[in-house]
Short mmCIF file of C-alpha atoms and ligand atoms in Angstrom, two decimals:
data_model
loop_
_atom_site.label_atom_id
_atom_site.label_comp_id
_atom_site.label_asym_id
_atom_site.label_seq_id
_atom_site.Cartn_x
_atom_site.Cartn_y
_atom_site.Cartn_z
CA MET N 1 -4.96 -24.85 -16.12
CA SER N 2 -4.91 -23.25 -12.66
CA ASP N 3 -4.89 -19.49 -12.08
CA ILE N 4 -1.32 -19.77 -10.84
CA GLU N 5 -0.19 -21.57 -14.02
CA ARG N 6 -1.98 -19.05 -16.22
CA GLY N 7 -0.50 -16.22 -14.16
CA VAL N 8 3.04 -17.53 -14.61
CA GLU N 9 2.52 -17.91 -18.34
CA ILE N 10 1.27 -14.33 -18.63
CA LEU N 11 4.14 -12.96 -16.53
CA ARG N 12 6.69 -14.86 -18.66
CA ARG N 13 5.36 -13.31 -21.84
CA GLY N 14 5.38 -9.82 -20.34
CA GLY N 15 1.71 -9.45 -19.40
CA LEU N 16 -0.05 -8.09 -16.31
CA VAL N 17 -1.47 -10.22 -13.51
CA ALA N 18 -3.40 -8.76 -10.57
CA PHE N 19 -3.10 -10.87 -7.42
CA PRO N 20 -3.99 -10.68 -3.72
CA THR N 21 -1.43 -10.02 -1.00
CA GLU N 22 -2.14 -9.78 2.74
CA THR N 23 -2.23 -5.96 2.48
CA VAL N 24 -3.98 -4.99 -0.79
CA TYR N 25 -4.19 -6.39 -4.34
CA GLY N 26 -1.11 -5.85 -6.50
CA LEU N 27 -0.78 -5.29 -10.25
CA GLY N 28 2.12 -7.55 -11.19
CA ALA N 29 4.65 -7.79 -14.01
CA ASP N 30 8.09 -9.38 -14.45
CA ALA N 31 10.41 -7.01 -12.56
CA SER N 32 13.32 -7.74 -14.93
CA ASN N 33 11.33 -6.96 -18.08
CA ALA N 34 11.29 -3.24 -18.89
CA GLU N 35 8.56 -3.62 -21.52
CA ALA N 36 6.29 -5.47 -19.09
CA VAL N 37 6.89 -2.95 -16.33
CA ARG N 38 5.97 -0.06 -18.65
CA LYS N 39 2.52 -1.64 -19.01
CA ILE N 40 1.98 -1.24 -15.26
CA PHE N 41 2.59 2.51 -15.44
CA ALA N 42 0.33 2.83 -18.49
CA ALA N 43 -2.50 0.78 -16.91
CA LYS N 44 -2.44 2.76 -13.65
CA GLY N 45 -1.84 6.16 -15.19
CA ARG N 46 1.15 6.37 -12.85
CA PRO N 47 4.01 8.81 -13.57
CA SER N 48 7.04 6.80 -14.66
CA GLY N 49 9.30 8.24 -11.94
CA HIS N 50 7.37 6.50 -9.15
CA PRO N 51 9.26 3.32 -8.17
CA LEU N 52 7.53 -0.06 -7.84
CA ILE N 53 7.97 -2.63 -5.08
CA VAL N 54 9.53 -5.94 -6.18
CA HIS N 55 7.91 -8.97 -4.56
CA LEU N 56 10.01 -12.06 -3.85
CA ALA N 57 9.16 -15.65 -2.85
CA ARG N 58 11.65 -15.77 0.02
CA ALA N 59 14.16 -13.67 1.92
CA SER N 60 17.21 -15.46 0.49
CA MET N 61 16.41 -13.89 -2.91
CA VAL N 62 17.34 -10.44 -1.56
CA ARG N 63 20.96 -11.33 -2.29
CA GLU N 64 20.13 -11.40 -6.02
CA TRP N 65 17.92 -8.31 -6.14
CA ALA N 66 19.81 -5.96 -3.81
CA ASP N 67 23.44 -5.02 -3.63
CA LEU N 68 24.16 -4.97 0.11
CA ASP N 69 27.30 -4.35 2.13
CA PRO N 70 27.75 -6.66 5.15
CA ALA N 71 26.25 -4.16 7.60
CA GLN N 72 23.15 -3.67 5.42
CA ALA N 73 22.83 -7.42 4.94
CA GLU N 74 22.75 -7.86 8.69
CA VAL N 75 19.93 -5.33 9.06
CA VAL N 76 17.95 -6.93 6.24
CA ASP N 77 18.41 -10.38 7.76
CA ARG N 78 17.16 -9.13 11.09
CA LEU N 79 14.10 -7.46 9.55
CA ALA N 80 13.36 -10.39 7.25
CA GLU N 81 13.51 -12.87 10.08
CA ALA N 82 11.10 -10.83 12.18
CA PHE N 83 8.64 -9.64 9.52
CA TRP N 84 8.78 -11.75 6.33
CA PRO N 85 6.66 -13.04 4.87
CA GLY N 86 4.68 -9.95 5.83
CA PRO N 87 3.75 -6.30 5.34
CA LEU N 88 7.23 -4.74 5.37
CA THR N 89 9.00 -3.29 2.31
CA ILE N 90 12.73 -2.70 2.59
CA VAL N 91 14.32 -0.10 0.29
CA ALA N 92 17.96 -0.99 -0.45
CA PRO N 93 20.57 -0.44 -3.18
CA ARG N 94 19.41 -2.40 -6.22
CA SER N 95 21.17 -5.05 -8.28
CA ASP N 96 21.26 -5.31 -12.08
CA LEU N 97 18.35 -7.77 -12.07
CA VAL N 98 16.00 -4.85 -11.43
CA ALA N 99 14.93 -3.16 -14.65
CA ALA N 100 15.62 0.59 -14.38
CA GLU N 101 11.96 1.19 -15.37
CA THR N 102 10.83 -0.73 -12.29
CA VAL N 103 12.34 1.83 -9.94
CA GLY N 104 11.94 4.97 -12.03
CA GLY N 105 15.70 5.03 -12.62
CA ARG N 106 16.61 5.13 -8.93
CA PRO N 107 19.66 3.43 -7.43
CA THR N 108 17.45 1.65 -4.88
CA VAL N 109 14.69 -0.96 -4.92
CA GLY N 110 11.87 -1.72 -2.50
CA LEU N 111 11.69 -5.46 -1.73
CA ARG N 112 9.06 -7.47 0.08
CA VAL N 113 8.01 -11.09 0.66
CA PRO N 114 4.20 -10.99 0.93
CA ASP N 115 2.30 -13.18 3.37
CA HIS N 116 -0.48 -14.61 1.23
CA PRO N 117 -0.79 -18.16 -0.14
CA VAL N 118 -1.72 -16.91 -3.63
CA SER N 119 1.14 -14.39 -3.93
CA LEU N 120 3.61 -16.93 -2.58
CA ALA N 121 2.41 -19.69 -4.93
CA LEU N 122 2.64 -17.31 -7.89
CA LEU N 123 6.12 -16.13 -6.87
CA GLU N 124 7.36 -19.69 -6.27
CA ALA N 125 6.13 -20.87 -9.65
CA PHE N 126 7.38 -17.77 -11.50
CA GLU N 127 10.85 -18.05 -9.96
CA GLY N 128 11.56 -14.35 -10.41
CA GLY N 129 10.72 -10.97 -8.95
CA ILE N 130 7.25 -9.56 -9.50
CA ALA N 131 7.04 -5.76 -9.63
CA ALA N 132 3.65 -4.77 -8.25
CA PRO N 133 2.11 -1.51 -7.12
CA SER N 134 -1.37 -1.51 -5.64
CA ALA N 135 -3.81 -2.46 -8.42
CA ASN N 136 -5.74 0.82 -8.52
CA ARG N 137 -5.66 3.86 -10.75
CA PHE N 138 -2.96 6.32 -9.63
CA GLY N 139 -3.96 8.46 -6.66
CA ARG N 140 -7.05 6.43 -5.85
CA VAL N 141 -7.79 4.07 -2.99
CA SER N 142 -6.00 0.68 -3.03
CA PRO N 143 -8.12 -2.40 -3.86
CA THR N 144 -8.88 -4.91 -1.11
CA THR N 145 -11.04 -7.20 -3.28
CA ALA N 146 -10.81 -8.60 -6.80
CA GLU N 147 -13.97 -6.61 -7.66
CA HIS N 148 -12.19 -3.37 -6.77
CA VAL N 149 -9.41 -4.31 -9.20
CA SER N 150 -11.76 -5.13 -12.03
CA SER N 151 -13.76 -1.93 -11.57
CA ASP N 152 -10.55 0.18 -11.66
CA LEU N 153 -8.42 -1.70 -14.19
CA GLY N 154 -10.45 -4.64 -15.54
CA ALA N 155 -9.80 -3.97 -19.20
CA GLU N 156 -6.05 -3.39 -18.78
CA VAL N 157 -5.18 -6.59 -16.88
CA ASP N 158 -4.62 -10.01 -18.51
CA LEU N 159 -5.68 -11.94 -15.39
CA ILE N 160 -7.12 -11.07 -11.99
CA ILE N 161 -6.61 -13.83 -9.42
CA ASP N 162 -9.38 -13.67 -6.82
CA GLY N 163 -8.21 -14.50 -3.31
CA GLY N 164 -11.12 -12.90 -1.46
CA PRO N 165 -10.85 -9.75 0.69
CA THR N 166 -7.33 -8.96 1.91
CA ARG N 167 -6.52 -9.54 5.58
CA ILE N 168 -4.73 -6.31 6.54
CA GLY N 169 -6.41 -3.80 4.24
CA VAL N 170 -3.73 -1.07 4.19
CA GLU N 171 -0.38 -1.18 2.39
CA SER N 172 2.96 -2.39 3.72
CA THR N 173 5.26 -0.36 5.92
CA ILE N 174 8.20 1.00 3.90
CA VAL N 175 11.64 1.47 5.46
CA GLU N 176 14.83 2.58 3.78
CA LEU N 177 18.34 1.50 4.74
CA ASP N 178 20.09 4.81 5.17
CA GLY N 179 23.65 4.66 6.49
CA THR N 180 23.39 3.45 10.04
CA ARG N 181 19.73 4.32 10.30
CA VAL N 182 16.54 2.77 9.11
CA ALA N 183 14.16 5.47 7.94
CA LEU N 184 10.41 4.99 7.95
CA LEU N 185 9.03 6.19 4.58
CA ARG N 186 5.46 4.97 4.94
CA PRO N 187 3.68 3.55 8.00
CA GLY N 188 1.77 0.36 7.29
CA GLY N 189 1.12 -3.19 8.40
CA VAL N 190 4.21 -3.26 10.66
CA SER N 191 4.27 -0.53 13.31
CA LEU N 192 7.16 1.70 14.38
CA ARG N 193 6.92 0.05 17.80
CA GLN N 194 7.36 -3.41 16.26
CA LEU N 195 10.28 -2.20 14.12
CA SER N 196 12.04 -0.54 17.02
CA ALA N 197 11.63 -3.66 19.15
CA VAL N 198 13.53 -5.64 16.54
CA LEU N 199 16.22 -3.09 15.66
CA ASP N 200 17.01 -0.89 18.64
CA GLY N 201 20.46 -1.26 20.04
CA GLU N 202 21.25 -4.07 17.63
CA VAL N 203 23.04 -4.64 14.34
CA GLY N 204 24.66 -1.22 14.32
CA VAL N 205 21.41 0.62 13.63
CA SER N 206 21.26 3.89 15.52
CA GLY N 207 17.50 3.84 15.48
CA VAL N 208 14.38 3.84 13.39
CA VAL N 209 13.81 7.35 12.14
CA ASP N 210 10.46 8.69 11.10
CA ASP N 211 11.45 10.36 7.85
CA ARG N 212 8.00 11.09 6.45
CA ASP N 213 8.46 14.85 6.61
CA GLY N 214 11.46 14.63 4.31
CA GLU N 215 11.48 14.82 0.58
CA ALA N 216 8.56 13.10 -1.18
CA ARG N 217 10.58 10.06 -2.13
CA ALA N 218 7.65 7.68 -2.14
CA SER N 219 4.43 8.46 -3.97
CA GLY N 220 2.65 7.26 -0.86
CA MET N 221 4.20 10.35 0.69
CA LEU N 222 2.39 12.80 -1.56
CA ARG N 223 0.10 14.84 0.64
CA SER N 224 -3.05 14.12 -1.31
CA HIS N 225 -3.11 10.40 -1.98
CA TYR N 226 -5.22 7.40 -1.11
CA ALA N 227 -8.19 9.63 -1.78
CA PRO N 228 -11.79 8.76 -2.59
CA LEU N 229 -13.71 11.11 -4.87
CA ALA N 230 -15.58 12.51 -1.87
CA ARG N 231 -13.93 15.30 0.09
CA VAL N 232 -12.71 13.95 3.43
CA GLU N 233 -12.69 15.60 6.81
CA LEU N 234 -11.24 14.03 9.98
CA VAL N 235 -13.51 14.63 12.94
CA ALA N 236 -13.05 13.88 16.65
CA ALA N 237 -15.57 11.41 18.07
CA ASP N 238 -17.04 13.99 20.45
CA GLU N 239 -17.50 16.58 17.68
CA LEU N 240 -19.41 14.35 15.30
CA ALA N 241 -22.91 14.85 16.78
CA GLU N 242 -22.55 18.62 16.55
CA ARG N 243 -21.26 18.43 12.99
CA LEU N 244 -24.22 16.32 11.97
CA SER N 245 -26.75 18.65 13.58
CA ALA N 246 -25.60 21.60 11.45
CA PRO N 247 -28.22 22.64 8.89
CA PRO N 248 -27.94 20.37 5.85
CA GLY N 249 -26.32 21.95 2.80
CA SER N 250 -26.73 20.67 -0.72
CA ASP N 251 -23.79 18.28 -0.26
CA ARG N 252 -24.50 14.61 0.21
CA LEU N 253 -22.83 13.86 3.53
CA GLY N 254 -21.51 10.45 4.62
CA VAL N 255 -19.93 9.25 7.87
CA ILE N 256 -17.31 6.60 8.62
CA ALA N 257 -16.81 5.94 12.33
CA PRO N 258 -15.84 3.14 14.72
CA PHE N 259 -19.32 3.28 16.34
CA ALA N 260 -22.94 3.41 15.21
CA VAL N 261 -24.15 6.78 13.91
CA GLU N 262 -27.71 7.99 13.34
CA HIS N 263 -27.07 9.16 9.83
CA ARG N 264 -27.49 7.74 6.33
CA PRO N 265 -25.28 6.86 4.66
CA SER N 266 -22.80 5.85 7.32
CA TRP N 267 -20.33 3.03 7.73
CA ARG N 268 -19.66 1.52 11.15
CA LEU N 269 -16.12 0.15 11.32
CA PRO N 270 -14.59 -1.87 14.18
CA LEU N 271 -13.04 0.13 17.04
CA ASP N 272 -9.78 -1.79 16.94
CA PRO N 273 -7.38 -0.43 14.29
CA GLU N 274 -6.84 -3.89 12.75
CA GLY N 275 -10.53 -4.35 12.02
CA TYR N 276 -10.86 -0.69 11.03
CA ALA N 277 -7.97 -0.94 8.55
CA ARG N 278 -9.43 -4.07 6.99
CA SER N 279 -12.70 -2.32 6.09
CA LEU N 280 -11.60 1.28 5.50
CA TYR N 281 -10.84 1.20 1.75
CA ARG N 282 -14.02 -0.75 0.98
CA SER N 283 -16.04 1.90 2.85
CA LEU N 284 -14.34 4.74 0.96
CA ARG N 285 -15.18 3.05 -2.35
CA GLU N 286 -18.78 2.44 -1.30
CA ALA N 287 -19.14 6.09 -0.30
CA ASP N 288 -18.03 7.06 -3.81
CA GLU N 289 -20.49 4.61 -5.37
CA GLN N 290 -23.28 6.14 -3.32
CA GLY N 291 -22.44 9.61 -4.57
CA VAL N 292 -21.23 11.00 -1.24
CA ASP N 293 -19.74 14.50 -1.73
CA ARG N 294 -18.33 14.95 1.75
CA LEU N 295 -17.18 12.30 4.22
CA LEU N 296 -16.78 12.91 7.95
CA ILE N 297 -14.40 10.29 9.30
CA VAL N 298 -13.65 9.37 12.91
CA ALA N 299 -10.33 7.53 13.43
CA PRO N 300 -9.98 4.19 15.27
CA ASP N 301 -8.67 3.53 18.76
CA ASP N 302 -5.02 3.12 19.76
CA GLY N 303 -3.05 0.13 18.47
CA ASP N 304 -0.35 -0.99 16.07
CA LEU N 305 -2.21 -0.17 12.87
CA ARG N 306 -3.46 3.25 14.03
CA ASP N 307 -0.45 5.09 12.56
CA ALA N 308 -1.03 3.56 9.15
CA VAL N 309 -4.76 4.33 9.23
CA LEU N 310 -4.20 7.93 10.39
CA ASP N 311 -1.58 8.43 7.68
CA ARG N 312 -4.05 7.33 4.97
CA LEU N 313 -6.90 9.38 6.46
CA THR N 314 -4.73 12.49 6.69
CA LYS N 315 -3.71 12.07 3.06
CA ALA N 316 -7.30 11.50 2.01
CA ALA N 317 -8.24 14.71 3.86
CA ALA N 318 -5.38 16.80 2.42
CA PRO N 319 -6.15 19.58 -0.09
CA ARG N 320 -6.32 18.13 -3.60
CA PRO N 321 -4.22 19.53 -6.43
CA ALA N 322 -6.52 21.28 -8.89
CA SER N 323 -5.53 19.40 -12.03
CA SER N 324 -3.96 16.06 -11.12
CA ASP N 325 -2.63 13.92 -8.29
CA ALA N 326 0.72 13.69 -9.98
CA GLU N 327 2.58 16.55 -8.39
CA PRO N 328 4.06 16.31 -4.92
CA ALA N 329 2.39 18.76 -2.61
O1 TXA V 1 1.37 -3.41 0.54
C1 TXA V 1 1.97 -2.93 -0.42
O2 TXA V 1 3.06 -2.34 -0.29
C2 TXA V 1 1.31 -3.08 -1.79
C3 TXA V 1 1.27 -4.54 -2.16
C4 TXA V 1 0.74 -4.78 -3.55
O3 TXA V 1 2.55 -5.09 -2.00
N1 TXA V 1 2.02 -2.31 -2.76
C5 TXA V 1 2.00 -0.97 -2.82
O4 TXA V 1 2.69 -0.45 -3.90
O5 TXA V 1 1.40 -0.28 -2.02
P1 TXA V 1 2.54 1.06 -4.39
O6 TXA V 1 3.38 1.15 -5.61
O7 TXA V 1 1.12 1.41 -4.50
O8 TXA V 1 3.23 1.87 -3.26
C6 TXA V 1 4.61 1.64 -3.06
C7 TXA V 1 5.27 2.85 -2.50
C8 TXA V 1 5.21 4.02 -3.43
O9 TXA V 1 4.85 5.14 -2.66
C9 TXA V 1 6.63 4.11 -3.94
O10 TXA V 1 6.99 5.43 -4.24
C10 TXA V 1 7.42 3.55 -2.78
O11 TXA V 1 6.63 2.52 -2.32
N2 TXA V 1 8.69 2.98 -3.22
C11 TXA V 1 8.87 1.87 -3.95
N3 TXA V 1 10.18 1.70 -4.24
C12 TXA V 1 10.84 2.73 -3.66
C13 TXA V 1 12.21 3.14 -3.61
N4 TXA V 1 13.16 2.46 -4.24
N5 TXA V 1 12.50 4.26 -2.94
C14 TXA V 1 11.54 4.97 -2.30
N6 TXA V 1 10.22 4.64 -2.33
C15 TXA V 1 9.88 3.55 -2.98
MG1 MG V 2 -0.53 2.49 -4.41
#
């Protein structure tokens, strides 16, 4: 039996299947099955109010999973045509097919058609919606390899489908249909520039609004999130040398930068934000494995993925709540 066939069987009986997408690995369950979806929250240690993204095999399935008025349908069509399959999640009023547990009781659902042969094959064969958050423990760094998933959640998952390292390396962009606007809730694989190019002046949308400073509607919007165990500090490229020449404390210091650094341990990531994004989460995990207490991180160059990378780095560098990651900052 193939991994896809086993995966479908497990999903049908309400189990958990971790699978690769083009962004990060997801922890999947049948989005219409409340019991199955509860297992996702339990496995991740995720508070039940945090809504999950529902993954679909194709854009035409939005009609079943969302309840759209004609104006909203036009916006979704436009976005889907430009960006699906791909790293864009669209938050829209939900239909009855979505289990209330999937969306933490909200009236909306985040929908996305992922661009990965394994996710698409699984979705095609399952013929339903797969609810899937990133397959990591709550508040930790998203997994970009099957090994990351098994080290975080191995015992809790019925099947991990290995599709190799993910291509994009940071999560999808999340937008919400909001009256005549489209609000950006989380920057990701699709940039604001790309979104605006598709929406501006068209389909009755007054613009793409950066709504990240609003209410913490998405858990990705919590200030301290996407964090490694090490404390993180963002450093400008031209300040790094000086920071490293300071007298060593007792902390084990690590560096992540888009250039070579005379320091051990350090991780040299590509200068372009696409390459940088692809390797960032792996480097953060490796720094943890090597017992780094404090990470100095230099951001990548300009480009479409820079916003997403800076967002994750800023959240990783934010003050951590003393007791848990569960409370919005
Ligand atoms: O790339 C991705 O988006 C990956 C892959 C697996 O698809 N998934 C992912 O899921 O990052 P997760 O659960 O780790 O992050 C999804 C974010 C959360 O911050 C959640 O709060 C937000 O999306 N979200 C989901 N549904 C929402 C809704 N109805 N309203 C507002 N925010 C929503
Ligand atoms: Mg996540």
